[in-house]
Short mmCIF file of C-alpha atoms in Angstrom, two decimals:
data_model
loop_
_atom_site.label_atom_id
_atom_site.label_comp_id
_atom_site.label_asym_id
_atom_site.label_seq_id
_atom_site.Cartn_x
_atom_site.Cartn_y
_atom_site.Cartn_z
CA MET A 5 -74.81 -23.81 -18.86
CA ILE A 6 -71.58 -21.95 -18.67
CA PHE A 7 -71.10 -20.19 -15.59
CA SER A 8 -68.81 -17.22 -14.96
CA ARG A 9 -66.46 -17.63 -11.79
CA PHE A 10 -64.40 -14.80 -12.42
CA ARG A 11 -66.22 -11.57 -12.71
CA ARG A 12 -64.52 -9.64 -10.32
CA GLU A 13 -62.81 -6.58 -10.80
CA ARG A 14 -59.12 -6.45 -11.64
CA ALA A 15 -57.88 -4.87 -8.93
CA GLN A 16 -58.94 -7.50 -6.65
CA LEU A 17 -57.00 -9.96 -8.91
CA GLN A 18 -53.65 -7.69 -8.80
CA ALA A 19 -53.72 -7.51 -4.99
CA MET A 20 -52.87 -11.54 -5.00
CA GLY A 21 -49.75 -11.28 -3.02
CA GLY A 22 -48.69 -8.48 -5.19
CA TYR A 23 -46.61 -10.38 -7.69
CA LEU A 24 -49.77 -9.35 -10.25
CA GLU A 25 -49.18 -6.03 -11.87
CA MET A 26 -50.26 -3.74 -14.43
CA ALA A 27 -48.18 -4.18 -17.42
CA ASP A 28 -48.19 -3.29 -20.99
CA TYR A 29 -47.99 -6.96 -22.23
CA GLU A 30 -51.27 -8.57 -20.37
CA ARG A 31 -52.89 -11.75 -21.59
CA ASP A 32 -56.16 -13.38 -20.19
CA PHE A 33 -56.24 -16.64 -18.87
CA VAL A 34 -59.17 -18.66 -19.94
CA PHE A 35 -59.72 -21.98 -18.21
CA ILE A 36 -62.87 -23.72 -18.80
CA TYR A 37 -63.76 -27.06 -16.74
CA ASN A 38 -66.74 -29.38 -15.38
CA ASP A 39 -68.01 -30.77 -12.51
CA GLY A 40 -70.49 -32.77 -13.24
CA TYR A 41 -73.40 -30.12 -12.46
CA GLY A 42 -72.06 -27.66 -14.93
CA GLU A 43 -69.72 -26.39 -17.21
CA TYR A 44 -67.05 -23.35 -15.60
CA LYS A 45 -65.18 -20.75 -17.05
CA LEU A 46 -62.17 -18.57 -14.92
CA THR A 47 -60.74 -16.13 -16.88
CA ALA A 48 -57.54 -13.92 -15.55
CA PRO A 49 -55.26 -11.36 -16.59
CA ILE A 50 -51.76 -12.64 -16.36
CA ARG A 51 -48.66 -10.58 -16.68
CA ILE A 52 -46.14 -11.56 -19.41
CA PRO A 53 -43.58 -12.29 -18.90
CA LEU A 54 -44.53 -14.35 -15.28
CA ARG A 55 -42.67 -13.18 -12.52
CA ILE A 56 -43.15 -16.15 -10.12
CA SER A 57 -43.30 -19.54 -10.85
CA VAL A 58 -46.23 -21.22 -12.58
CA LYS A 59 -47.01 -23.59 -9.56
CA GLU A 60 -46.90 -20.87 -7.10
CA TYR A 61 -49.63 -19.05 -9.71
CA SER A 62 -52.02 -21.61 -9.86
CA CYS A 63 -51.65 -22.82 -6.14
CA ARG A 64 -52.83 -18.40 -5.83
CA LEU A 65 -55.76 -19.22 -8.48
CA PHE A 66 -56.87 -22.28 -6.90
CA ASN A 67 -57.07 -20.74 -3.08
CA ALA A 68 -59.12 -17.78 -4.71
CA PHE A 69 -61.21 -18.81 -5.77
CA SER A 70 -62.22 -22.18 -4.73
CA THR A 71 -61.76 -24.71 -7.33
CA PRO A 72 -62.55 -28.05 -7.17
CA CYS A 73 -59.55 -30.26 -5.73
CA TYR A 74 -59.30 -32.88 -8.46
CA ILE A 75 -58.78 -30.16 -11.13
CA GLU A 76 -55.89 -28.58 -10.10
CA LYS A 77 -53.48 -30.46 -11.70
CA GLN A 78 -55.19 -29.62 -14.74
CA LEU A 79 -55.03 -25.79 -14.04
CA GLU A 80 -51.34 -25.79 -13.40
CA ASP A 81 -50.94 -27.96 -16.68
CA GLU A 82 -53.22 -25.90 -18.86
CA LEU A 83 -51.47 -22.20 -16.87
CA GLY A 84 -47.51 -23.68 -17.78
CA THR A 85 -48.78 -24.42 -21.54
CA PHE A 86 -50.30 -20.74 -21.91
CA VAL A 87 -47.51 -18.87 -20.27
CA ARG A 88 -44.90 -20.65 -22.17
CA THR A 89 -46.40 -20.08 -25.19
CA LYS A 90 -47.43 -16.23 -24.04
CA THR A 91 -43.93 -15.76 -22.96
CA ASP A 92 -42.55 -17.03 -26.60
CA GLU A 93 -44.67 -14.32 -28.55
CA TYR A 94 -43.42 -11.65 -26.13
CA TYR A 95 -39.84 -12.16 -26.43
CA GLU A 96 -40.22 -12.68 -30.36
CA THR A 97 -42.71 -9.48 -30.77
CA GLU A 98 -39.78 -7.80 -28.82
CA ALA A 99 -37.21 -9.06 -30.88
CA GLU A 100 -38.63 -7.95 -34.31
CA THR A 101 -39.18 -4.40 -32.57
CA ALA A 102 -35.79 -4.26 -32.18
CA LEU A 103 -34.53 -5.41 -35.41
CA ALA A 104 -36.92 -2.93 -36.75
CA GLN A 105 -35.60 -0.23 -35.03
CA LEU A 106 -31.86 -1.25 -35.57
CA LYS A 107 -30.42 0.52 -38.96
CA PRO A 108 -27.52 -0.91 -40.81
CA GLU A 109 -24.48 1.41 -39.92
CA ASN A 110 -25.50 1.20 -36.21
CA ILE A 111 -24.91 -2.62 -36.24
CA LYS A 112 -21.14 -2.36 -35.70
CA ASN A 113 -20.91 0.03 -32.96
CA LEU A 114 -23.47 -1.69 -31.44
CA ALA A 115 -21.55 -5.40 -31.77
CA LYS A 116 -18.58 -3.56 -30.08
CA ASN A 117 -20.66 -1.94 -27.26
CA TRP A 118 -21.68 -5.52 -26.31
CA THR A 119 -18.33 -6.89 -26.40
CA ARG A 120 -16.92 -4.28 -24.20
CA ALA A 121 -19.41 -5.04 -22.02
CA TYR A 122 -18.85 -8.50 -21.77
CA GLN A 123 -15.13 -8.04 -21.42
CA GLU A 124 -15.49 -5.36 -18.28
CA GLU A 125 -18.60 -7.36 -16.44
CA HIS A 126 -18.09 -10.52 -17.13
CA VAL A 127 -14.89 -12.71 -15.91
CA SER A 128 -15.38 -15.56 -18.75
CA TYR A 129 -14.72 -12.80 -21.38
CA ALA A 130 -12.81 -10.62 -19.55
CA LYS A 131 -8.99 -10.30 -20.82
CA PRO A 132 -6.17 -11.66 -19.08
CA GLU A 133 -4.50 -8.56 -16.79
CA GLU A 134 -1.29 -7.88 -18.24
CA MET A 135 1.82 -7.01 -15.90
CA SER A 136 3.36 -4.01 -17.18
CA ASP A 137 7.81 -4.10 -17.59
CA GLU A 138 7.94 -2.19 -14.56
CA ALA A 139 5.78 -4.39 -12.13
CA VAL A 140 7.33 -7.69 -13.89
CA PHE A 141 11.10 -6.08 -12.80
CA SER A 142 9.76 -4.94 -9.37
CA ARG A 143 8.71 -8.31 -8.75
CA VAL A 144 11.94 -9.96 -9.68
CA TYR A 145 14.18 -7.44 -8.30
CA HIS A 146 12.41 -8.03 -4.78
CA LYS A 147 12.62 -12.05 -5.14
CA MET A 148 16.46 -11.79 -5.86
CA VAL A 149 17.60 -9.52 -3.14
CA HIS A 150 16.50 -11.73 -0.94
CA THR A 151 18.92 -14.49 -2.33
CA GLY A 152 22.32 -14.77 -2.47
CA ALA A 153 22.34 -12.36 -5.68
CA LEU A 154 21.54 -9.20 -3.06
CA ASP A 155 25.92 -9.04 -3.06
CA VAL A 156 26.12 -9.23 -6.92
CA LEU A 157 23.49 -6.18 -7.28
CA THR A 158 24.64 -4.24 -4.50
CA SER A 159 28.22 -4.40 -6.45
CA LEU A 160 26.13 -3.07 -9.61
CA GLU A 161 24.93 -0.35 -8.07
CA HIS A 162 28.13 0.49 -6.51
CA SER A 163 30.17 0.17 -9.52
CA TYR A 164 27.20 2.23 -11.76
CA ASN A 165 27.39 5.43 -8.65
CA MET A 166 31.26 5.48 -9.11
CA ALA A 167 31.13 5.78 -12.82
CA MET A 168 28.08 8.38 -12.30
CA ASP A 169 30.58 10.16 -9.72
CA ASP A 170 33.64 10.16 -11.92
CA LEU A 171 31.51 11.59 -14.53
CA ILE A 172 29.98 14.66 -12.62
CA ARG A 173 33.61 15.11 -11.30
CA GLU A 174 34.55 16.23 -14.56
CA ARG A 175 31.63 17.73 -15.47
CA ASP A 176 32.03 20.05 -12.66
CA ALA A 177 35.79 20.38 -13.00
CA ASP A 178 35.52 21.35 -16.73
CA LEU A 179 32.49 24.26 -15.73
CA GLU A 180 34.72 25.35 -13.41
CA MET A 181 37.71 25.67 -15.81
CA LEU A 182 34.91 27.64 -18.30
CA GLN A 183 34.47 29.96 -15.82
CA ARG A 184 37.22 30.79 -14.15
CA LYS A 185 38.37 30.96 -18.00
CA GLN A 186 35.23 33.68 -18.88
CA SER A 187 36.03 35.60 -15.74
CA GLN A 188 39.60 36.30 -16.80
CA GLU A 189 38.68 37.20 -20.02
CA MET A 190 35.54 39.78 -19.06
CA GLU A 191 37.82 41.04 -16.19
CA LYS A 192 40.60 42.18 -19.12
CA VAL A 193 37.74 43.68 -21.36
CA VAL A 194 36.09 45.46 -18.85
CA GLN A 195 39.46 47.20 -17.38
CA SER A 196 40.26 48.17 -21.06
CA VAL A 197 36.91 49.87 -21.36
CA GLY A 198 37.33 53.34 -22.87
CA PHE A 199 40.68 52.48 -24.35
CA THR A 200 40.78 49.82 -26.59
CA THR A 201 37.19 47.91 -26.07
CA SER A 202 33.60 49.69 -25.34
CA ASP A 203 30.56 48.75 -23.95
CA ASP A 204 29.16 47.17 -26.99
CA HIS A 205 32.45 44.98 -26.53
CA VAL A 206 31.41 44.00 -23.50
CA ASN A 207 28.19 43.34 -24.31
CA SER A 208 29.31 40.68 -27.90
CA LEU A 209 31.70 38.97 -25.14
CA SER A 210 29.02 38.29 -22.21
CA ALA A 211 26.66 37.06 -24.52
CA ARG A 212 29.48 35.17 -26.45
CA HIS A 213 30.46 33.49 -22.78
CA PHE A 214 27.00 32.66 -22.40
CA GLU A 215 26.35 30.69 -25.62
CA ASP A 216 29.51 28.68 -24.73
CA SER A 217 28.00 28.18 -21.21
CA GLN A 218 24.81 26.90 -22.48
CA LEU A 219 26.34 24.46 -25.04
CA LEU A 220 28.93 23.17 -22.28
CA HIS A 221 25.73 22.23 -20.16
CA SER A 222 24.37 20.89 -22.80
CA LYS A 223 26.95 18.54 -23.69
CA TRP A 224 27.67 16.94 -20.15
CA ALA A 225 23.97 17.09 -19.50
CA SER A 226 23.73 14.65 -23.05
CA GLU A 227 26.76 12.66 -21.87
CA LEU A 228 25.04 12.21 -18.55
CA ASN A 229 21.73 11.11 -19.76
CA ALA A 230 23.53 8.99 -22.03
CA LEU A 231 25.31 6.92 -18.95
CA PHE A 232 22.49 6.85 -16.96
CA ASP A 233 20.18 4.90 -19.92
CA THR A 234 23.24 2.57 -20.75
CA GLN A 235 23.30 1.66 -16.58
CA LYS A 236 19.61 1.27 -16.18
CA ARG A 237 19.59 -1.01 -19.12
CA ASN A 238 22.54 -3.23 -18.11
CA PHE A 239 20.73 -3.04 -14.26
CA VAL A 240 17.57 -4.63 -15.40
CA ASP A 241 18.89 -7.04 -17.92
CA CYS A 242 21.26 -8.22 -15.34
CA VAL A 243 18.06 -8.23 -12.54
CA MET A 244 16.86 -10.72 -15.44
CA LYS A 245 19.65 -12.51 -16.33
CA LEU A 246 20.15 -13.33 -12.53
CA TYR A 247 16.55 -15.04 -12.31
CA GLU A 248 16.53 -16.75 -15.20
CA ASP A 249 19.62 -18.80 -14.18
CA PHE A 250 17.82 -18.69 -10.58
CA GLN A 251 15.19 -20.00 -12.41
CA THR A 252 16.89 -22.76 -14.54
CA PHE A 253 19.69 -24.17 -12.55
CA GLY A 254 19.10 -23.08 -8.93
CA LYS A 255 22.26 -21.24 -8.44
CA LEU A 256 23.98 -17.70 -8.68
CA PRO A 257 26.99 -16.46 -9.35
CA THR A 258 29.16 -15.49 -6.05
CA ARG A 259 31.61 -12.92 -5.48
CA SER A 260 34.92 -13.91 -3.46
CA ARG A 261 34.80 -13.22 0.25
CA ALA A 262 37.78 -11.11 0.14
CA SER A 263 35.88 -8.38 -2.50
CA THR A 264 32.78 -8.37 -0.44
CA ASN A 265 35.03 -7.81 3.00
CA ARG A 266 36.40 -4.90 0.94
CA MET A 267 32.56 -3.46 -0.01
CA ASN A 268 31.53 -4.43 3.64
CA GLY A 269 35.14 -3.72 5.64
CA GLY A 270 35.58 -1.11 8.07
CA ASN A 271 36.97 2.00 6.36
CA TRP A 272 32.72 3.05 6.09
CA ASN A 273 33.34 4.04 9.49
CA GLN A 274 35.57 6.55 9.19
CA LEU A 275 33.33 7.65 5.86
CA GLN A 276 29.94 7.90 7.62
CA PRO A 277 29.02 11.04 9.74
CA SER A 278 28.94 10.75 13.27
CA ARG A 279 25.58 10.80 14.98
CA MET A 280 24.41 11.27 18.35
CA GLU A 281 21.44 8.83 18.46
CA GLU A 282 19.22 7.91 21.98
CA SER A 283 17.01 5.21 21.24
CA PHE A 284 13.76 4.75 23.61
CA THR A 285 10.80 1.65 23.63
CA ILE A 286 7.06 2.87 24.57
CA HIS A 287 3.77 1.71 25.17
CA LEU A 288 0.72 4.13 23.18
CA GLY A 289 -2.93 3.21 23.21
CA ALA A 290 -6.49 4.05 24.86
CA GLN A 291 -7.39 0.33 25.11
CA MET A 292 -5.19 -2.09 22.95
CA LYS A 293 -1.70 -0.31 23.75
CA LEU A 294 1.02 -0.58 20.63
CA MET A 295 4.87 -0.64 21.03
CA HIS A 296 6.65 2.29 19.15
CA ASN A 297 10.45 3.07 18.88
CA LEU A 298 11.47 6.47 19.14
CA ARG A 299 15.03 7.73 18.28
CA LEU A 300 16.63 11.09 18.88
CA VAL A 301 19.14 11.64 16.27
CA ALA A 302 21.83 14.47 15.96
CA THR A 303 22.87 14.70 12.44
CA ASP A 304 22.64 16.39 9.29
CA ALA A 305 19.44 15.81 7.49
CA LEU A 306 20.74 14.70 4.55
CA SER A 307 23.08 11.95 5.63
CA PHE A 308 20.11 9.61 5.94
CA CYS A 309 20.23 10.02 1.65
CA TRP A 310 24.41 10.08 0.73
CA GLN A 311 26.52 7.40 -0.54
CA LYS A 312 30.22 7.87 -0.41
CA PRO A 313 30.98 5.52 -3.60
CA THR A 314 34.61 4.58 -3.21
CA ALA A 315 36.79 1.87 -4.07
CA GLU A 316 37.57 0.67 -0.39
CA ALA A 317 34.81 0.52 0.81
CA GLY A 318 30.87 -0.14 -1.04
CA SER A 319 27.63 0.41 0.67
CA MET A 320 26.83 0.47 4.60
CA PRO A 321 24.68 -1.91 5.99
CA GLN A 322 22.07 0.42 6.08
CA ARG A 323 22.07 0.32 2.56
CA LEU A 324 21.47 -3.44 2.16
CA GLN A 325 18.40 -2.88 4.57
CA THR A 326 17.22 -0.32 2.08
CA ALA A 327 17.54 -2.42 -1.09
CA MET A 328 15.93 -5.35 1.16
CA SER A 329 12.50 -3.44 1.68
CA LEU A 330 12.42 -1.35 -1.18
CA TYR A 331 9.15 -3.34 -2.82
CA SER A 332 8.07 -4.16 1.01
CA SER A 333 5.36 -2.93 3.38
CA ASN A 334 8.66 -1.38 5.63
CA LEU A 335 9.58 1.64 4.04
CA CYS A 336 11.38 4.24 5.64
CA ALA A 337 10.50 8.27 5.25
CA LEU A 338 12.54 11.33 5.56
CA VAL A 339 10.65 14.75 5.87
CA LEU A 340 12.74 17.76 4.78
CA LEU A 341 11.78 21.43 4.70
CA VAL A 342 11.52 22.98 1.76
CA ASP A 343 10.02 26.62 0.46
CA LYS A 344 7.02 26.90 -1.53
CA ARG A 345 8.71 26.62 -4.91
CA ILE A 346 8.71 22.99 -6.29
CA ASN A 347 12.61 22.98 -7.71
CA SER A 348 16.03 21.91 -6.85
CA TYR A 349 17.40 25.43 -7.38
CA THR A 350 18.59 26.56 -4.22
CA GLY A 351 19.27 25.33 -0.26
CA ILE A 352 18.48 21.97 0.85
CA LYS A 353 16.39 21.10 -2.47
CA ARG A 354 19.70 21.78 -4.57
CA GLN A 355 22.08 19.84 -2.11
CA PHE A 356 19.38 16.98 -2.28
CA ALA A 357 18.94 16.88 -6.06
CA GLN A 358 22.78 16.40 -6.58
CA ILE A 359 22.98 13.64 -3.89
CA CYS A 360 20.02 11.93 -6.40
CA GLN A 361 22.13 12.85 -9.58
CA ARG A 362 24.69 10.80 -8.01
CA ASN A 363 22.95 7.83 -7.37
CA SER A 364 21.10 6.37 -10.17
CA GLU A 365 17.52 5.61 -10.09
CA PHE A 366 16.80 2.74 -11.88
CA HIS A 367 13.27 1.53 -9.71
CA PHE A 368 11.47 5.08 -10.38
CA SER A 369 11.11 8.03 -11.66
CA GLU A 370 13.97 10.64 -11.98
CA LEU A 371 13.80 13.35 -9.05
CA GLU A 372 13.24 16.42 -12.13
CA ASP A 373 9.80 13.93 -13.56
CA GLN A 374 8.83 13.42 -10.22
CA LEU A 375 8.98 17.19 -9.71
CA GLU A 376 7.25 18.08 -12.68
CA ARG A 377 4.10 15.52 -12.06
CA VAL A 378 3.89 17.62 -8.68
CA ARG A 379 3.69 21.03 -10.69
CA HIS A 380 1.02 20.00 -12.40
CA GLU A 381 -1.07 18.33 -9.85
CA CYS A 382 -0.34 21.74 -8.09
CA ASP A 383 -2.38 23.67 -10.91
CA ASN A 384 -5.21 21.49 -10.13
CA VAL A 385 -4.75 22.31 -6.69
CA ARG A 386 -4.93 25.79 -7.20
CA GLU A 387 -8.06 25.64 -9.10
CA TRP A 388 -9.68 23.99 -6.18
CA ARG A 389 -7.99 26.32 -3.32
CA LYS A 390 -9.21 29.19 -5.57
CA LYS A 391 -5.78 30.89 -5.89
CA THR A 392 -4.12 32.87 -8.22
CA THR A 393 -0.48 31.67 -7.70
CA PRO A 394 0.88 27.56 -8.16
CA SER A 395 2.68 27.94 -4.62
CA LEU A 396 1.89 25.86 -1.79
CA ASP A 397 0.88 27.31 1.29
CA THR A 398 2.84 26.24 4.61
CA GLY A 399 2.37 22.49 5.82
CA ASP A 400 1.58 21.43 2.47
CA PHE A 401 3.84 18.47 1.34
CA TYR A 402 4.71 16.50 -1.63
CA VAL A 403 6.19 12.98 -1.80
CA THR A 404 8.82 11.94 -4.07
CA ARG A 405 10.11 8.05 -4.39
CA HIS A 406 13.73 7.02 -4.46
CA SER A 407 15.96 3.83 -4.76
CA GLY A 408 19.32 4.66 -5.01
CA LEU A 409 19.68 6.74 -1.47
CA SER A 410 21.23 5.14 2.02
CA GLU A 411 18.86 4.42 4.48
CA VAL A 412 15.23 6.23 3.15
CA HIS A 413 13.03 5.39 0.22
CA VAL A 414 10.61 8.24 0.45
CA ILE A 415 10.88 11.73 0.64
CA ILE A 416 8.20 14.19 2.27
CA HIS A 417 8.86 17.53 1.32
CA LEU A 418 7.14 19.61 3.57
CA VAL A 419 6.70 23.29 3.28
CA GLY A 420 7.88 25.80 5.94
CA ASP A 421 8.66 29.65 6.11
CA ASP A 422 10.12 32.12 8.66
CA SER A 423 7.32 32.01 11.17
CA VAL A 424 8.41 28.68 12.28
CA HIS A 425 11.83 30.06 14.00
CA SER A 426 9.27 32.21 15.86
CA THR A 427 9.01 31.67 19.71
CA ASP A 428 5.23 31.80 19.85
CA ILE A 429 3.80 29.25 17.37
CA SER A 430 1.11 26.62 18.64
CA SER A 431 -0.05 23.27 18.18
CA ARG A 432 -2.21 24.43 15.22
CA HIS A 433 0.77 26.24 13.13
CA PRO A 434 0.19 24.52 9.91
CA ALA A 435 3.91 23.13 9.91
CA ILE A 436 2.85 20.92 12.92
CA LEU A 437 -0.55 20.15 10.85
CA GLY A 438 1.30 19.41 8.15
CA LEU A 439 3.62 16.76 10.50
CA ARG A 440 0.30 15.12 11.53
CA ASN A 441 -0.62 14.71 7.90
CA ALA A 442 2.73 12.95 7.09
CA LEU A 443 2.18 11.03 10.13
CA LYS A 444 -1.21 9.70 8.47
CA VAL A 445 0.34 9.27 5.08
CA ALA A 446 3.25 7.00 7.05
CA CYS A 447 0.36 5.18 8.49
CA THR A 448 -1.63 4.48 5.22
CA SER A 449 1.38 3.85 3.54
CA ASP A 450 3.59 1.01 4.59
CA ILE A 451 6.05 3.66 5.95
CA THR A 452 7.03 2.17 9.40
CA THR A 453 9.76 4.26 9.83
CA ILE A 454 10.08 8.31 9.82
CA THR A 455 12.34 10.82 10.24
CA LEU A 456 11.35 14.12 11.00
CA PRO A 457 12.97 17.64 12.36
CA LEU A 458 12.30 18.28 16.12
CA PHE A 459 13.14 21.89 15.84
CA LEU A 460 11.40 22.28 12.49
CA VAL A 461 14.71 23.47 11.01
CA HIS A 462 17.31 21.81 9.51
CA GLU A 463 20.50 24.54 10.97
CA MET A 464 20.84 26.02 14.53
CA THR A 465 20.86 29.65 13.91
CA GLU A 466 21.79 32.39 16.70
CA GLU A 467 18.21 33.09 17.90
CA MET A 468 17.93 29.04 19.20
CA THR A 469 18.85 29.37 22.49
CA VAL A 470 18.78 26.70 25.06
CA SER A 471 15.42 27.56 26.05
CA TRP A 472 14.12 28.16 22.87
CA CYS A 473 14.92 24.41 21.75
CA LEU A 474 13.74 23.12 25.16
CA LYS A 475 10.12 24.95 24.34
CA ARG A 476 9.90 23.95 20.53
CA ALA A 477 11.21 20.39 21.63
CA GLU A 478 8.05 20.03 24.53
CA LEU A 479 6.14 21.11 21.55
CA ILE A 480 6.77 18.91 18.73
CA PHE A 481 6.92 15.73 21.67
CA LYS A 482 3.33 16.48 22.93
CA CYS A 483 2.12 17.09 19.63
CA ILE A 484 3.14 14.14 17.73
CA LYS A 485 2.37 11.98 21.01
CA GLY A 486 -1.21 12.84 20.45
CA PHE A 487 -0.67 12.40 16.63
CA MET A 488 0.36 8.20 17.07
CA MET A 489 -2.44 7.88 19.23
CA GLU A 490 -4.52 8.81 16.61
CA MET A 491 -2.47 6.41 14.70
CA ALA A 492 -5.77 4.03 15.60
CA SER A 493 -8.28 5.69 13.61
CA TRP A 494 -6.12 6.32 10.99
CA GLY A 495 -5.49 2.51 10.46
CA GLY A 496 -2.11 2.34 12.12
CA HIS A 497 -2.16 -0.69 14.09
CA GLU A 498 1.26 -1.88 13.67
CA SER A 499 4.39 -0.99 15.38
CA ARG A 500 6.01 2.31 14.31
CA THR A 501 9.33 3.74 14.34
CA VAL A 502 9.89 7.69 14.94
CA GLN A 503 13.22 9.14 14.50
CA PHE A 504 13.67 13.10 15.87
CA LEU A 505 16.26 14.87 13.97
CA VAL A 506 18.25 17.47 15.42
CA PRO A 507 21.12 19.24 13.41
CA ASP A 508 24.59 17.92 14.23
CA THR A 509 25.81 21.44 15.56
CA ILE A 510 23.54 21.09 18.63
CA SER A 511 25.89 20.39 22.04
CA GLU A 512 26.11 17.03 23.81
CA GLU A 513 24.40 19.14 26.80
CA LEU A 514 21.65 20.19 24.76
CA PHE A 515 21.06 16.88 23.10
CA GLY A 516 21.36 15.39 26.84
CA ILE A 517 18.37 17.57 28.11
CA LEU A 518 16.33 16.13 24.95
CA ALA A 519 17.14 12.89 25.40
CA THR A 520 15.51 13.33 29.63
CA MET A 521 12.39 15.11 28.27
CA LEU A 522 11.47 12.28 25.90
CA PRO A 523 10.60 9.70 27.95
CA SER A 524 9.35 11.94 30.52
CA ILE A 525 6.52 13.30 27.96
CA PHE A 526 5.70 9.54 26.10
CA ARG A 527 5.69 8.34 29.76
CA MET A 528 2.97 5.98 30.60
CA SER A 529 1.10 5.95 33.78
CA ASN A 530 1.33 2.50 35.69
CA PRO A 531 -1.73 0.92 36.64
CA LEU A 532 -2.74 0.74 40.19
CA VAL A 533 -2.06 -2.72 41.58
CA VAL A 534 -4.81 -3.11 44.87
CA LYS A 535 -3.34 -5.75 47.11
#
């Protein structure tokens, strides 16, 4: 006689530990055994594929229905056979269904998608990452400047800068000669208007002068680009050749000591601009205090950028340090105050562009190319801000990278306006908030030395009285101190150097007062010692 031991509702069986769930593919497992008194039949729905082990599931069945202990092994074996058979059937059915739905024209795309998925997600099938030529060159250069090749490379850069400077001088002389010639011709024609010439002659001559000027500018631009391309190609080849020689022979060519002394000799002291400087060391922080260096410097802002390529004196020591830290985590930045227009046509922007042109850029894009990318990003900013004009706002800034400047690697172009000349600006002024954001960028971008204008201007004017300067300096000192206290929350756990830049035309008396004010504002209270 056959007794059915499993006549409970399916919901009860599905509640066994939460493993048995309703599924589209379920099969009934039937187990028949005899205990000597009769034949018993167990029927249980099994979800295929089974999400737990066969042994665990058989134990659950065994405990749920109090089957005899001597049939436990038999129940496990038959359940394992049943699960393996039904699982094979399940996957075969799924495969047949998928193949039936697959169209011949989709096989190629499907194979391509699977290949891409394996290459992007599975490391064993991923393509080896290929370094770009720029990345390879940057690593090689960084390694070579920390060897005996530093002197060779800086000397090569110096010779290239001299060649570029000579060509620019020729261009400027040629353009000046053309302008002087055209001015004389125009003056003669204008004086004879109404006698031998007419207004049409003046217009025609003006059009011809403009065309000649454009042709001459194009000619010199082509020559400068050709020289730059040749220099960059030769410089890269030289670096790679030095690296190959270093890897093969373990030694590098060296220059003579006489030449080296001439390049690093004492004539540079007469060429570099005079500076008044005061340095301080402070400790800031709420709990864990960090040491920072502060420096008050009176000089022209662009003195951190220019180099004077002369035959008697080569690169100054700061330039060597700049080259060695070009691809390091100790970068130097300079904050330049500019107007809202992203170009290099007027004011300090034009002077900076001329410096960049005289110092060949072998590592990054040229200044104009970087500004073009900034203008493109400015369009996205305009859409985000829902503005109709593409100009920037006061306090905005954009960043350019450079490898040929004297003492800095990064230029932070901070947008300012005429309001910075006012006497009643507060700590919430956009330009001051721009300095805060510049410090934040420095903390997150491996910039350990940043130079910023203390008065938010680069030149002294008549309204900048002593009281105006002291009030502005006190405001900037206090704001920068607060910003530096925030560095810990920005991830700045390293010692920084902040240089406060004032115009070089400042008086020595005012500079001395500022040097006294700085440590008084950044002074930290001494701890109370109980005796």
